[in-house]
Amino acid sequence: KQEVTQIPAALSVPEGENLVLNCSFTDSAIYNLQWFRQDPGKGLTSLLLIQSSQREQTSGRLNASLDKSSGRSTLYIAASQPGDSATYLCAVKLGNAGNMLTFGGGTRLMVKP
Amino acid sequence: DGGITQSPKYLFRKEGQNVTLSCEQNLNHDAMYWYRQDPGQGLRLIYYSQIVNDFQKGDIAEGYSVSREKKESFPLTVTSAQKNPTAFYLCASRDGAGANVLTFGAGSRLTVL
């Protein structure tokens, strides 16, 4: 069974710092990996999706990388801002159909002004 | 604007009562999902549906029921058989083609009194 782990569970950094969030998964035969942002009491917003054939995806100050062989993905946030404070979750999809999406527990990020 | 609408946002229930959470999407997505989120944890799949009039159990389906009579709608009923129903419930849908991105609603918070 696929297991997804996110470390650290919580992170506090000063504004302007570059930071890396980690996501590891046990089954490397994934179809894609998606990073989400969740604000308190709200739904999830998709940030980046990386297909299994891709190594990385970029959107603005965000860069997500994927290393299937080692079972890892990282989300890099450049020049962090207080507005980046949220919980970040990664989710791994094993196949192209159905329910095979497994979520990590999330990293709760606080960026202090 | 296309999106997913969940209602109600907050719901209180007495023990022994069934409640139904609404999920409506106008994204023309075939697949729809219900997840449960507990504090500090990742999302767990309750039920999913890939097509109208068909749905499948997820990892924690006991005590829940769903229907999919229309493409746009995927209501979730939390029955009295669910022993610990207090949680945050998230509905999502997925486009079957293209980017295969999962899109979420804003969530419904259920509290059992």
Short mmCIF file of C-alpha atoms in Angstrom, two decimals:
data_model
loop_
_atom_site.label_atom_id
_atom_site.label_comp_id
_atom_site.label_asym_id
_atom_site.label_seq_id
_atom_site.Cartn_x
_atom_site.Cartn_y
_atom_site.Cartn_z
CA LYS A 1 0.00 0.00 0.00
CA GLN A 2 1.27 3.44 -0.97
CA GLU A 3 2.32 5.60 1.99
CA VAL A 4 3.08 9.30 1.67
CA THR A 5 5.06 11.18 4.31
CA GLN A 6 5.69 14.89 4.63
CA ILE A 7 8.48 16.24 6.78
CA PRO A 8 8.53 18.51 8.67
CA ALA A 9 4.97 18.60 9.97
CA ALA A 10 5.35 22.29 10.78
CA LEU A 11 7.82 24.97 9.76
CA SER A 12 8.27 28.60 10.78
CA VAL A 13 10.57 30.89 8.80
CA PRO A 14 11.23 34.63 8.55
CA GLU A 15 9.95 36.49 5.53
CA GLY A 16 12.23 36.43 2.49
CA GLU A 17 13.76 33.04 3.19
CA ASN A 18 13.90 30.34 0.52
CA LEU A 19 12.53 27.05 1.78
CA VAL A 20 12.01 23.42 0.79
CA LEU A 21 9.12 21.17 1.72
CA ASN A 22 9.59 17.42 1.41
CA CYS A 23 7.29 14.63 0.30
CA SER A 24 8.31 10.96 0.20
CA PHE A 25 6.35 7.97 -1.08
CA THR A 26 6.93 4.24 -0.79
CA ASP A 27 5.76 2.99 -4.21
CA SER A 28 7.75 4.56 -7.04
CA ALA A 29 5.33 3.38 -9.76
CA ILE A 30 3.33 6.60 -9.66
CA TYR A 31 1.25 8.20 -12.40
CA ASN A 32 1.59 11.77 -11.16
CA LEU A 33 2.18 13.84 -8.03
CA GLN A 34 0.26 16.96 -7.08
CA TRP A 35 1.06 19.70 -4.57
CA PHE A 36 -1.80 21.54 -2.88
CA ARG A 37 -2.18 24.51 -0.61
CA GLN A 38 -4.83 24.59 2.12
CA ASP A 39 -5.71 27.68 4.12
CA PRO A 40 -7.30 27.15 7.56
CA GLY A 41 -10.87 25.87 7.28
CA LYS A 42 -10.79 25.95 3.49
CA GLY A 43 -10.58 23.51 0.64
CA LEU A 44 -7.43 22.58 -1.24
CA THR A 45 -6.00 24.63 -4.09
CA SER A 46 -3.86 22.86 -6.66
CA LEU A 47 -0.41 24.41 -7.01
CA LEU A 48 1.56 22.12 -9.29
CA LEU A 49 1.10 18.74 -10.91
CA ILE A 50 4.06 16.67 -12.07
CA GLN A 51 3.50 13.77 -14.43
CA SER A 52 5.60 10.65 -13.88
CA SER A 53 7.63 11.44 -17.01
CA GLN A 54 8.54 14.92 -15.77
CA ARG A 55 11.32 16.00 -13.42
CA GLU A 56 9.97 19.35 -12.33
CA GLN A 57 7.27 21.98 -12.73
CA THR A 58 7.45 25.70 -12.03
CA SER A 59 4.83 28.32 -11.29
CA GLY A 60 6.01 31.76 -10.22
CA ARG A 61 8.01 31.44 -7.00
CA LEU A 62 7.17 27.74 -6.70
CA ASN A 63 9.19 24.87 -8.11
CA ALA A 64 8.32 21.23 -7.58
CA SER A 65 10.70 18.42 -8.41
CA LEU A 66 10.13 14.69 -8.71
CA ASP A 67 12.60 11.84 -8.28
CA LYS A 68 10.64 8.63 -8.75
CA SER A 69 13.57 6.31 -8.19
CA SER A 70 14.16 7.65 -4.70
CA GLY A 71 10.46 8.17 -3.98
CA ARG A 72 10.77 11.89 -3.31
CA SER A 73 9.34 15.21 -4.33
CA THR A 74 10.27 18.64 -3.08
CA LEU A 75 8.40 21.92 -3.22
CA TYR A 76 10.74 24.90 -3.32
CA ILE A 77 9.34 28.30 -2.36
CA ALA A 78 11.54 31.25 -3.21
CA ALA A 79 11.54 34.53 -1.29
CA SER A 80 8.78 33.46 1.09
CA GLN A 81 6.05 35.95 2.05
CA PRO A 82 3.57 36.02 4.96
CA GLY A 83 0.84 35.25 2.42
CA ASP A 84 2.50 31.88 1.81
CA SER A 85 1.47 30.78 5.32
CA ALA A 86 -0.75 27.73 4.89
CA THR A 87 -0.64 23.95 4.98
CA TYR A 88 0.96 22.31 1.97
CA LEU A 89 -0.06 18.78 1.02
CA CYS A 90 1.30 16.43 -1.58
CA ALA A 91 -0.75 13.65 -3.16
CA VAL A 92 0.44 10.74 -5.24
CA LYS A 93 -1.62 9.03 -7.93
CA LEU A 94 -0.75 5.43 -8.76
CA GLY A 95 -2.83 4.87 -11.89
CA ASN A 96 -4.83 6.76 -14.47
CA ALA A 97 -8.18 5.67 -13.17
CA GLY A 98 -10.27 5.63 -10.06
CA ASN A 99 -9.31 6.44 -6.56
CA MET A 100 -5.60 5.68 -6.39
CA LEU A 101 -4.66 9.04 -4.86
CA THR A 102 -2.83 9.01 -1.52
CA PHE A 103 -2.27 12.17 0.50
CA GLY A 104 0.51 13.08 2.87
CA GLY A 105 -0.26 14.60 6.26
CA GLY A 106 0.85 18.06 5.15
CA THR A 107 3.40 20.63 6.27
CA ARG A 108 2.03 23.62 8.14
CA LEU A 109 4.07 26.66 7.10
CA MET A 110 4.20 29.99 8.88
CA VAL A 111 6.13 32.87 7.35
CA LYS A 112 6.77 35.61 9.89
CA PRO A 113 6.98 39.26 8.78
CA ASP B 1 -16.94 30.77 -13.13
CA GLY B 2 -16.60 27.00 -13.02
CA GLY B 3 -16.11 25.33 -9.70
CA ILE B 4 -17.34 23.06 -6.95
CA THR B 5 -19.91 24.19 -4.42
CA GLN B 6 -20.29 22.44 -1.09
CA SER B 7 -23.09 23.14 1.35
CA PRO B 8 -23.63 23.71 4.14
CA LYS B 9 -20.28 25.12 5.24
CA TYR B 10 -21.02 24.28 8.89
CA LEU B 11 -23.40 21.62 10.17
CA PHE B 12 -24.26 20.44 13.64
CA ARG B 13 -25.88 17.08 14.22
CA LYS B 14 -27.22 15.26 17.20
CA GLU B 15 -26.13 11.69 17.73
CA GLY B 16 -28.35 9.22 15.90
CA GLN B 17 -29.28 11.59 13.08
CA ASN B 18 -28.42 11.19 9.44
CA VAL B 19 -27.16 14.28 7.60
CA THR B 20 -26.53 14.92 3.91
CA LEU B 21 -23.74 17.10 2.57
CA SER B 22 -24.21 18.61 -0.86
CA CYS B 23 -21.59 18.78 -3.61
CA GLU B 24 -22.32 20.38 -6.97
CA GLN B 25 -19.87 21.00 -9.82
CA ASN B 26 -20.22 22.84 -13.13
CA LEU B 27 -16.85 21.79 -14.49
CA ASN B 28 -18.29 18.97 -16.60
CA HIS B 29 -16.01 16.53 -14.79
CA ASP B 30 -16.88 12.85 -14.90
CA ALA B 31 -15.15 11.80 -11.68
CA MET B 32 -16.12 13.05 -8.23
CA TYR B 33 -14.73 12.23 -4.80
CA TRP B 34 -15.49 12.63 -1.10
CA TYR B 35 -12.66 12.93 1.39
CA ARG B 36 -12.57 13.24 5.14
CA GLN B 37 -9.92 15.32 6.89
CA ASP B 38 -9.20 15.14 10.62
CA PRO B 39 -7.01 17.72 12.42
CA GLY B 40 -3.34 17.44 11.50
CA GLN B 41 -3.97 14.53 9.16
CA GLY B 42 -4.04 13.98 5.45
CA LEU B 43 -7.19 13.31 3.47
CA ARG B 44 -8.83 9.89 3.48
CA LEU B 45 -11.09 8.75 0.66
CA ILE B 46 -14.69 7.90 1.57
CA TYR B 47 -16.35 7.27 -1.81
CA TYR B 48 -15.72 8.11 -5.42
CA SER B 49 -17.68 8.04 -8.65
CA GLN B 50 -16.24 7.88 -12.14
CA ILE B 51 -19.52 8.10 -14.01
CA VAL B 52 -23.21 8.76 -13.43
CA ASN B 53 -25.07 5.98 -11.61
CA ASP B 54 -21.84 4.33 -10.50
CA PHE B 55 -19.73 4.76 -7.37
CA GLN B 56 -17.10 2.85 -5.44
CA LYS B 57 -16.11 2.61 -1.79
CA GLY B 58 -12.92 4.26 -0.68
CA ASP B 59 -10.77 3.48 2.32
CA ILE B 60 -13.26 4.56 5.01
CA ALA B 61 -16.75 4.04 3.51
CA GLU B 62 -18.37 2.49 6.59
CA GLY B 63 -21.16 4.67 7.97
CA TYR B 64 -21.44 6.75 4.79
CA SER B 65 -23.56 6.54 1.64
CA VAL B 66 -23.59 8.41 -1.68
CA SER B 67 -25.58 8.71 -4.89
CA ARG B 68 -24.69 9.92 -8.35
CA GLU B 69 -27.93 10.48 -10.23
CA LYS B 70 -26.60 13.49 -12.13
CA LYS B 71 -23.18 14.31 -13.46
CA GLU B 72 -23.13 17.60 -11.57
CA SER B 73 -24.12 16.26 -8.15
CA PHE B 74 -22.55 13.83 -5.67
CA PRO B 75 -24.22 14.13 -2.24
CA LEU B 76 -22.77 12.38 0.81
CA THR B 77 -24.95 11.08 3.64
CA VAL B 78 -23.34 10.60 7.03
CA THR B 79 -25.45 7.98 8.76
CA SER B 80 -25.91 7.20 12.42
CA ALA B 81 -23.71 4.16 11.87
CA GLN B 82 -20.65 6.40 11.52
CA LYS B 83 -19.14 6.27 15.02
CA ASN B 84 -16.96 9.36 14.84
CA PRO B 85 -18.44 11.70 12.24
CA THR B 86 -17.04 15.01 13.51
CA ALA B 87 -14.61 16.08 10.77
CA PHE B 88 -14.00 18.34 7.79
CA TYR B 89 -15.45 16.90 4.58
CA LEU B 90 -14.06 17.78 1.19
CA CYS B 91 -15.58 17.11 -2.21
CA ALA B 92 -13.42 17.04 -5.33
CA SER B 93 -13.72 16.39 -9.03
CA ARG B 94 -11.24 15.46 -11.71
CA ASP B 95 -11.03 16.01 -15.42
CA GLY B 96 -10.51 12.69 -17.14
CA ALA B 97 -8.44 14.13 -19.95
CA GLY B 98 -5.81 16.82 -20.20
CA ALA B 99 -3.97 17.74 -17.02
CA ASN B 100 -5.86 15.32 -14.78
CA VAL B 101 -5.89 17.88 -11.98
CA LEU B 102 -8.02 17.35 -8.87
CA THR B 103 -10.22 20.35 -8.02
CA PHE B 104 -11.67 20.79 -4.52
CA GLY B 105 -14.66 22.50 -2.99
CA ALA B 106 -14.37 24.73 0.08
CA GLY B 107 -15.39 21.97 2.48
CA SER B 108 -18.12 21.29 5.03
CA ARG B 109 -17.40 21.05 8.74
CA LEU B 110 -19.64 18.59 10.56
CA THR B 111 -19.85 18.61 14.34
CA VAL B 112 -21.77 16.02 16.31
CA LEU B 113 -23.18 17.35 19.56
#
